Amino acid sequence: AQSVTQPDIHITVSEGASLELRCNYSYGATPYLFWYVQSPGQGLQLLLKYFSGDTLVQGIKGFEAEFKRSQSSFNLRKPSVHWSDAAEYFCAVVPGGGNKLTFGTGTQLKVEL
Amino acid sequence: KAGVTQTPRYLIKTRGQQVTLSCSPISGHRSVSWYQQTPGQGLQFLFEYFSETQRNKGNFPGRFSGRQFSNSRSEMNVSTLELGDSALYLCASSEISGASTEAFFGQGTRLTVV
């Protein structure tokens, strides 16, 4: 069965600093990969997705992620973090076909002013 | 377009009772999935419905059930509630059943079992 690992439970960065959130997946083939963000008391918003093609994908709010097949990773990055980016971030995978998302445990991002 | 609407937003039930949660997908979306989010287990897939048929089911007991209507609205039901069922229940809608389509999430229903 596929699984997703987000090794960092909490991350604190200063506003304006760069950010990288790690995600590793375990799956026999290349799954479809997603990053979602959740603000307190809210649902999930899709930041970006990777299905195939260019391994560097751009998303909303200035986020990007890079798929590295050799490392089974799909890390999320942002060059300059804003205070409004404070939220919980989830990496998720779906095997080809279907809508069954398997989520990582999430990374809680705190932004210091 | 209106987003995914989940009702009610908050619910308090007593152990042993049953509860029904509702999800109205985005207009034109035919796939609805349900997820349970708890601090201990994180986000877990419950089931997916597409064109009134259950297409996928997660690893939850039979007390958790769902259905989808011809207008794509979906309900999930939990019978004989347990304290551990306290969670945020999220609904997601997609245009079709396939990972190439984006899943849009509602704000969730916060269920508290006392």
PDB file of N, CA, C and O in Angstrom, chain A residues 3-55:
ATOM      1  N   SER A   3       2.213   4.943   0.944  1.00  0.00           N
ATOM      2  CA  SER A   3       2.283   5.713   2.184  1.00  0.00           C
ATOM      3  C   SER A   3       3.020   7.007   1.910  1.00  0.00           C
ATOM      4  O   SER A   3       3.755   7.131   0.928  1.00  0.00           O
ATOM      5  N   VAL A   4       2.799   7.965   2.782  1.00  0.00           N
ATOM      6  CA  VAL A   4       3.422   9.274   2.660  1.00  0.00           C
ATOM      7  C   VAL A   4       4.040   9.643   4.004  1.00  0.00           C
ATOM      8  O   VAL A   4       3.386   9.496   5.040  1.00  0.00           O
ATOM      9  N   THR A   5       5.273  10.127   3.954  1.00  0.00           N
ATOM     10  CA  THR A   5       5.974  10.532   5.174  1.00  0.00           C
ATOM     11  C   THR A   5       6.332  11.998   5.105  1.00  0.00           C
ATOM     12  O   THR A   5       6.960  12.450   4.143  1.00  0.00           O
ATOM     13  N   GLN A   6       5.907  12.719   6.125  1.00  0.00           N
ATOM     14  CA  GLN A   6       6.336  14.102   6.302  1.00  0.00           C
ATOM     15  C   GLN A   6       7.126  14.121   7.596  1.00  0.00           C
ATOM     16  O   GLN A   6       6.549  14.098   8.677  1.00  0.00           O
ATOM     17  N   PRO A   7       8.439  14.151   7.505  1.00  0.00           N
ATOM     18  CA  PRO A   7       9.269  13.962   8.699  1.00  0.00           C
ATOM     19  C   PRO A   7       9.225  15.101   9.699  1.00  0.00           C
ATOM     20  O   PRO A   7       9.524  14.895  10.875  1.00  0.00           O
ATOM     21  N   ASP A   8       8.859  16.277   9.250  1.00  0.00           N
ATOM     22  CA  ASP A   8       8.833  17.438  10.144  1.00  0.00           C
ATOM     23  C   ASP A   8       7.414  17.705  10.613  1.00  0.00           C
ATOM     24  O   ASP A   8       6.554  18.035   9.815  1.00  0.00           O
ATOM     25  N   ILE A   9       7.181  17.573  11.924  1.00  0.00           N
ATOM     26  CA  ILE A   9       5.853  17.831  12.454  1.00  0.00           C
ATOM     27  C   ILE A   9       5.615  19.329  12.598  1.00  0.00           C
ATOM     28  O   ILE A   9       4.532  19.833  12.306  1.00  0.00           O
ATOM     29  N   HIS A  10       6.640  20.028  13.084  1.00  0.00           N
ATOM     30  CA  HIS A  10       6.555  21.474  13.263  1.00  0.00           C
ATOM     31  C   HIS A  10       7.784  22.119  12.621  1.00  0.00           C
ATOM     32  O   HIS A  10       8.896  21.593  12.742  1.00  0.00           O
ATOM     33  N   ILE A  11       7.558  23.255  11.967  1.00  0.00           N
ATOM     34  CA  ILE A  11       8.651  24.055  11.434  1.00  0.00           C
ATOM     35  C   ILE A  11       8.357  25.511  11.745  1.00  0.00           C
ATOM     36  O   ILE A  11       7.221  25.963  11.563  1.00  0.00           O
ATOM     37  N   THR A  12       9.389  26.227  12.198  1.00  0.00           N
ATOM     38  CA  THR A  12       9.258  27.663  12.451  1.00  0.00           C
ATOM     39  C   THR A  12      10.265  28.394  11.588  1.00  0.00           C
ATOM     40  O   THR A  12      11.446  28.057  11.586  1.00  0.00           O
ATOM     41  N   VAL A  13       9.781  29.377  10.851  1.00  0.00           N
ATOM     42  CA  VAL A  13      10.664  30.203  10.027  1.00  0.00           C
ATOM     43  C   VAL A  13      10.333  31.662  10.265  1.00  0.00           C
ATOM     44  O   VAL A  13       9.230  32.010  10.681  1.00  0.00           O
ATOM     45  N   SER A  14      11.285  32.519   9.983  1.00  0.00           N
ATOM     46  CA  SER A  14      11.062  33.953  10.082  1.00  0.00           C
ATOM     47  C   SER A  14      10.434  34.459   8.794  1.00  0.00           C
ATOM     48  O   SER A  14      10.697  33.916   7.711  1.00  0.00           O
ATOM     49  N   GLU A  15       9.600  35.448   8.920  1.00  0.00           N
ATOM     50  CA  GLU A  15       8.990  36.030   7.729  1.00  0.00           C
ATOM     51  C   GLU A  15      10.089  36.522   6.791  1.00  0.00           C
ATOM     52  O   GLU A  15      11.056  37.164   7.212  1.00  0.00           O
ATOM     53  N   GLY A  16       9.936  36.215   5.518  1.00  0.00           N
ATOM     54  CA  GLY A  16      10.938  36.591   4.528  1.00  0.00           C
ATOM     55  C   GLY A  16      11.965  35.516   4.263  1.00  0.00           C
ATOM     56  O   GLY A  16      12.678  35.566   3.246  1.00  0.00           O
ATOM     57  N   ALA A  17      12.064  34.536   5.152  1.00  0.00           N
ATOM     58  CA  ALA A  17      13.017  33.450   4.958  1.00  0.00           C
ATOM     59  C   ALA A  17      12.451  32.442   3.966  1.00  0.00           C
ATOM     60  O   ALA A  17      11.255  32.416   3.683  1.00  0.00           O
ATOM     61  N   SER A  18      13.345  31.607   3.451  1.00  0.00           N
ATOM     62  CA  SER A  18      12.897  30.555   2.533  1.00  0.00           C
ATOM     63  C   SER A  18      12.368  29.368   3.319  1.00  0.00           C
ATOM     64  O   SER A  18      12.650  29.198   4.504  1.00  0.00           O
ATOM     65  N   LEU A  19      11.599  28.545   2.614  1.00  0.00           N
ATOM     66  CA  LEU A  19      10.931  27.412   3.266  1.00  0.00           C
ATOM     67  C   LEU A  19      11.068  26.172   2.405  1.00  0.00           C
ATOM     68  O   LEU A  19      10.946  26.235   1.175  1.00  0.00           O
ATOM     69  N   GLU A  20      11.311  25.043   3.040  1.00  0.00           N
ATOM     70  CA  GLU A  20      11.230  23.762   2.350  1.00  0.00           C
ATOM     71  C   GLU A  20      10.568  22.758   3.277  1.00  0.00           C
ATOM     72  O   GLU A  20      11.036  22.518   4.391  1.00  0.00           O
ATOM     73  N   LEU A  21       9.475  22.184   2.830  1.00  0.00           N
ATOM     74  CA  LEU A  21       8.765  21.142   3.575  1.00  0.00           C
ATOM     75  C   LEU A  21       8.988  19.817   2.853  1.00  0.00           C
ATOM     76  O   LEU A  21       8.770  19.717   1.648  1.00  0.00           O
ATOM     77  N   ARG A  22       9.379  18.813   3.634  1.00  0.00           N
ATOM     78  CA  ARG A  22       9.749  17.546   3.024  1.00  0.00           C
ATOM     79  C   ARG A  22       8.582  16.570   2.937  1.00  0.00           C
ATOM     80  O   ARG A  22       7.721  16.541   3.818  1.00  0.00           O
ATOM     81  N   CYS A  23       8.611  15.782   1.869  1.00  0.00           N
ATOM     82  CA  CYS A  23       7.601  14.746   1.666  1.00  0.00           C
ATOM     83  C   CYS A  23       8.261  13.579   0.939  1.00  0.00           C
ATOM     84  O   CYS A  23       8.875  13.771  -0.108  1.00  0.00           O
ATOM     85  N   ASN A  24       8.121  12.401   1.499  1.00  0.00           N
ATOM     86  CA  ASN A  24       8.580  11.182   0.839  1.00  0.00           C
ATOM     87  C   ASN A  24       7.412  10.220   0.705  1.00  0.00           C
ATOM     88  O   ASN A  24       6.570  10.138   1.595  1.00  0.00           O
ATOM     89  N   TYR A  25       7.366   9.509  -0.405  1.00  0.00           N
ATOM     90  CA  TYR A  25       6.264   8.590  -0.612  1.00  0.00           C
ATOM     91  C   TYR A  25       6.807   7.202  -0.876  1.00  0.00           C
ATOM     92  O   TYR A  25       7.956   7.011  -1.273  1.00  0.00           O
ATOM     93  N   SER A  26       5.949   6.242  -0.635  1.00  0.00           N
ATOM     94  CA  SER A  26       6.295   4.854  -0.912  1.00  0.00           C
ATOM     95  C   SER A  26       5.208   4.282  -1.802  1.00  0.00           C
ATOM     96  O   SER A  26       4.047   4.194  -1.405  1.00  0.00           O
ATOM     97  N   TYR A  27       5.609   3.951  -3.007  1.00  0.00           N
ATOM     98  CA  TYR A  27       4.642   3.416  -3.961  1.00  0.00           C
ATOM     99  C   TYR A  27       5.407   2.752  -5.082  1.00  0.00           C
ATOM    100  O   TYR A  27       6.477   3.194  -5.456  1.00  0.00           O
ATOM    101  N   GLY A  28       4.877   1.691  -5.638  1.00  0.00           N
ATOM    102  CA  GLY A  28       5.582   0.930  -6.661  1.00  0.00           C
ATOM    103  C   GLY A  28       5.843   1.715  -7.924  1.00  0.00           C
ATOM    104  O   GLY A  28       6.898   1.621  -8.528  1.00  0.00           O
ATOM    105  N   ALA A  29       4.892   2.503  -8.332  1.00  0.00           N
ATOM    106  CA  ALA A  29       5.056   3.317  -9.533  1.00  0.00           C
ATOM    107  C   ALA A  29       4.991   4.782  -9.122  1.00  0.00           C
ATOM    108  O   ALA A  29       4.869   5.096  -7.951  1.00  0.00           O
ATOM    109  N   THR A  30       5.095   5.664 -10.070  1.00  0.00           N
ATOM    110  CA  THR A  30       4.977   7.083  -9.756  1.00  0.00           C
ATOM    111  C   THR A  30       3.511   7.425  -9.553  1.00  0.00           C
ATOM    112  O   THR A  30       2.714   7.287 -10.467  1.00  0.00           O
ATOM    113  N   PRO A  31       3.176   7.827  -8.342  1.00  0.00           N
ATOM    114  CA  PRO A  31       1.770   8.181  -8.095  1.00  0.00           C
ATOM    115  C   PRO A  31       1.503   9.620  -8.511  1.00  0.00           C
ATOM    116  O   PRO A  31       2.418  10.333  -8.903  1.00  0.00           O
ATOM    117  N   TYR A  32       0.279  10.017  -8.419  1.00  0.00           N
ATOM    118  CA  TYR A  32      -0.052  11.425  -8.553  1.00  0.00           C
ATOM    119  C   TYR A  32       0.226  12.063  -7.187  1.00  0.00           C
ATOM    120  O   TYR A  32      -0.158  11.494  -6.152  1.00  0.00           O
ATOM    121  N   LEU A  33       0.856  13.230  -7.176  1.00  0.00           N
ATOM    122  CA  LEU A  33       1.321  13.852  -5.941  1.00  0.00           C
ATOM    123  C   LEU A  33       0.698  15.228  -5.757  1.00  0.00           C
ATOM    124  O   LEU A  33       0.540  15.968  -6.741  1.00  0.00           O
ATOM    125  N   PHE A  34       0.364  15.532  -4.519  1.00  0.00           N
ATOM    126  CA  PHE A  34      -0.320  16.784  -4.219  1.00  0.00           C
ATOM    127  C   PHE A  34       0.251  17.408  -2.945  1.00  0.00           C
ATOM    128  O   PHE A  34       0.722  16.710  -2.058  1.00  0.00           O
ATOM    129  N   TRP A  35       0.126  18.733  -2.878  1.00  0.00           N
ATOM    130  CA  TRP A  35       0.318  19.459  -1.623  1.00  0.00           C
ATOM    131  C   TRP A  35      -0.948  20.262  -1.353  1.00  0.00           C
ATOM    132  O   TRP A  35      -1.428  20.987  -2.224  1.00  0.00           O
ATOM    133  N   TYR A  36      -1.451  20.104  -0.106  1.00  0.00           N
ATOM    134  CA  TYR A  36      -2.612  20.861   0.339  1.00  0.00           C
ATOM    135  C   TYR A  36      -2.218  21.701   1.552  1.00  0.00           C
ATOM    136  O   TYR A  36      -1.318  21.332   2.309  1.00  0.00           O
ATOM    137  N   VAL A  37      -2.962  22.797   1.762  1.00  0.00           N
ATOM    138  CA  VAL A  37      -2.761  23.630   2.936  1.00  0.00           C
ATOM    139  C   VAL A  37      -4.089  23.743   3.683  1.00  0.00           C
ATOM    140  O   VAL A  37      -5.159  23.798   3.061  1.00  0.00           O
ATOM    141  N   GLN A  38      -3.993  23.736   5.001  1.00  0.00           N
ATOM    142  CA  GLN A  38      -5.189  23.850   5.826  1.00  0.00           C
ATOM    143  C   GLN A  38      -4.975  24.923   6.888  1.00  0.00           C
ATOM    144  O   GLN A  38      -4.084  24.796   7.726  1.00  0.00           O
ATOM    145  N   SER A  39      -5.804  25.944   6.857  1.00  0.00           N
ATOM    146  CA  SER A  39      -5.783  26.970   7.902  1.00  0.00           C
ATOM    147  C   SER A  39      -6.704  26.521   9.023  1.00  0.00           C
ATOM    148  O   SER A  39      -7.606  25.709   8.802  1.00  0.00           O
ATOM    149  N   PRO A  40      -6.506  27.033  10.230  1.00  0.00           N
ATOM    150  CA  PRO A  40      -7.302  26.579  11.377  1.00  0.00           C
ATOM    151  C   PRO A  40      -8.798  26.649  11.115  1.00  0.00           C
ATOM    152  O   PRO A  40      -9.314  27.670  10.666  1.00  0.00           O
ATOM    153  N   GLY A  41      -9.477  25.555  11.389  1.00  0.00           N
ATOM    154  CA  GLY A  41     -10.926  25.514  11.239  1.00  0.00           C
ATOM    155  C   GLY A  41     -11.415  25.486   9.806  1.00  0.00           C
ATOM    156  O   GLY A  41     -12.619  25.616   9.563  1.00  0.00           O
ATOM    157  N   GLN A  42     -10.513  25.292   8.880  1.00  0.00           N
ATOM    158  CA  GLN A  42     -10.883  25.324   7.473  1.00  0.00           C
ATOM    159  C   GLN A  42     -10.674  23.965   6.814  1.00  0.00           C
ATOM    160  O   GLN A  42     -10.044  23.074   7.372  1.00  0.00           O
ATOM    161  N   GLY A  43     -11.189  23.853   5.595  1.00  0.00           N
ATOM    162  CA  GLY A  43     -10.935  22.660   4.813  1.00  0.00           C
ATOM    163  C   GLY A  43      -9.563  22.734   4.180  1.00  0.00           C
ATOM    164  O   GLY A  43      -8.719  23.551   4.556  1.00  0.00           O
ATOM    165  N   LEU A  44      -9.338  21.888   3.207  1.00  0.00           N
ATOM    166  CA  LEU A  44      -8.036  21.806   2.544  1.00  0.00           C
ATOM    167  C   LEU A  44      -8.075  22.545   1.216  1.00  0.00           C
ATOM    168  O   LEU A  44      -9.043  22.433   0.460  1.00  0.00           O
ATOM    169  N   GLN A  45      -6.996  23.265   0.941  1.00  0.00           N
ATOM    170  CA  GLN A  45      -6.875  23.956  -0.341  1.00  0.00           C
ATOM    171  C   GLN A  45      -5.685  23.382  -1.097  1.00  0.00           C
ATOM    172  O   GLN A  45      -4.592  23.250  -0.532  1.00  0.00           O
ATOM    173  N   LEU A  46      -5.879  23.069  -2.367  1.00  0.00           N
ATOM    174  CA  LEU A  46      -4.806  22.517  -3.179  1.00  0.00           C
ATOM    175  C   LEU A  46      -3.803  23.602  -3.536  1.00  0.00           C
ATOM    176  O   LEU A  46      -4.167  24.651  -4.059  1.00  0.00           O
ATOM    177  N   LEU A  47      -2.532  23.347  -3.227  1.00  0.00           N
ATOM    178  CA  LEU A  47      -1.465  24.272  -3.601  1.00  0.00           C
ATOM    179  C   LEU A  47      -0.902  23.936  -4.980  1.00  0.00           C
ATOM    180  O   LEU A  47      -0.668  24.825  -5.795  1.00  0.00           O
ATOM    181  N   LEU A  48      -0.645  22.658  -5.207  1.00  0.00           N
ATOM    182  CA  LEU A  48      -0.099  22.228  -6.497  1.00  0.00           C
ATOM    183  C   LEU A  48      -0.203  20.724  -6.609  1.00  0.00           C
ATOM    184  O   LEU A  48      -0.492  20.026  -5.636  1.00  0.00           O
ATOM    185  N   LYS A  49       0.035  20.238  -7.839  1.00  0.00           N
ATOM    186  CA  LYS A  49      -0.064  18.800  -8.103  1.00  0.00           C
ATOM    187  C   LYS A  49       0.949  18.415  -9.167  1.00  0.00           C
ATOM    188  O   LYS A  49       1.356  19.235 -10.002  1.00  0.00           O
ATOM    189  N   TYR A  50       1.355  17.156  -9.113  1.00  0.00           N
ATOM    190  CA  TYR A  50       2.257  16.600 -10.128  1.00  0.00           C
ATOM    191  C   TYR A  50       1.662  15.302 -10.640  1.00  0.00           C
ATOM    192  O   TYR A  50       1.350  14.379  -9.862  1.00  0.00           O
ATOM    193  N   PHE A  51       1.547  15.223 -11.967  1.00  0.00           N
ATOM    194  CA  PHE A  51       1.089  13.984 -12.578  1.00  0.00           C
ATOM    195  C   PHE A  51       2.191  13.375 -13.432  1.00  0.00           C
ATOM    196  O   PHE A  51       2.451  12.182 -13.384  1.00  0.00           O
ATOM    197  N   SER A  52       2.812  14.226 -14.258  1.00  0.00           N
ATOM    198  CA  SER A  52       3.880  13.762 -15.133  1.00  0.00           C
ATOM    199  C   SER A  52       4.535  14.992 -15.746  1.00  0.00           C
ATOM    200  O   SER A  52       4.104  16.123 -15.519  1.00  0.00           O
ATOM    201  N   GLY A  53       5.591  14.763 -16.531  1.00  0.00           N
ATOM    202  CA  GLY A  53       6.218  15.872 -17.229  1.00  0.00           C
ATOM    203  C   GLY A  53       7.260  16.589 -16.398  1.00  0.00           C
ATOM    204  O   GLY A  53       7.999  15.966 -15.626  1.00  0.00           O
ATOM    205  N   ASP A  54       7.311  17.902 -16.542  1.00  0.00           N
ATOM    206  CA  ASP A  54       8.301  18.729 -15.852  1.00  0.00           C
ATOM    207  C   ASP A  54       8.263  18.438 -14.352  1.00  0.00           C
ATOM    208  O   ASP A  54       7.205  18.503 -13.725  1.00  0.00           O
ATOM    209  N   THR A  55       9.416  18.116 -13.789  1.00  0.00           N
ATOM    210  CA  THR A  55       9.455  17.708 -12.379  1.00  0.00           C
ATOM    211  C   THR A  55       9.374  18.879 -11.416  1.00  0.00           C
ATOM    212  O   THR A  55       9.236  18.671 -10.218  1.00  0.00           O
TER     213      THR A  55
END
